[in-house]
Amino acid sequence: MIGADMRFLIFAMAIGLMALEYGISRLADRDTHDWRESAASFGVALGQTLLRGFEAGVVAVPFAFLYQHRLLDFDQTSLPALAALFIGSEFLYYWQHRASHRIRWMWATHSVHHSTTRFNLTAAIRLGWTGSISGNFLFFLPLALFGFHPFMIAAMLGFNLFYQFFIHTEFVPPLGLLEWVLNTPNHHRVHHASNEACLDRNFGGILIVFDRLFGTFAEPPAEQQLRYGLVGGKPSFNPVKTALGEWAAMLRDLRRAPGAGAKLRSLFGPPGA
């Protein structure tokens, strides 16, 4: 578990990098920030932080149960185990992230992260409040069944999230050969863009290799400026509306849908279906 001193250090580093990025944007006269949107992102992040303890308690139960009935026993800190956990968590994260774009029940949580119209480090902390309701944790349960300790799973997913903070910026150019293996700012800008050619692309966490393997990889579109934000959506500067707005819209569609089939599609079909 991360101690209080380490959490404070990470928080201070993140704030410092956000301030540095903002300063660079002003010096370069780049329109990369909207103070109202950034303030809303901090509000969303505060709500997510307050809910995290409750959410962790809820999802700990199935992980602990499967770990008690694990199929394998091994040294959790050995190099092969850490490598297997890294690859396994990246593989499962890819599918969880892809499902979050294609199943509206999950998109209701994940859309929060895509609701910023500016792509910067403050967008990285805009995370949904309802991940456990959407069922994100279900994708990672096989890791516990195969024998990885829940704390090790949480640490590896935390490392994934920590890495992704740094790729939410427009100020890092393409990184050469690293672009073939890693999810870079260049790739993640495509993921966040609402240009038609960029939708549902580049789902990787730390690695981009699964996107290349499964056909969801895309380079930035030639001769097009990337646009950010939700397709057809209007940005809100209210953190509560930002965090829960898609849930409200989904429930409205559910109420209006004629028949059981349409109601199921409004919940579990692709967003916009």
PDB file of C-alpha atoms in Angstrom, residues 75 94 163 166:
ATOM      1  CA  ASP A  75       6.291 -16.049  -5.349  1.00  0.00           C
ATOM      2  CA  TYR A  94      -7.295  -3.236 -23.064  1.00  0.00           C
ATOM      3  CA  TYR A 163       1.797   6.123 -16.226  1.00  0.00           C
ATOM      4  CA  PHE A 166       1.894  11.643 -18.187  1.00  0.00           C
TER       5      PHE A 166
END
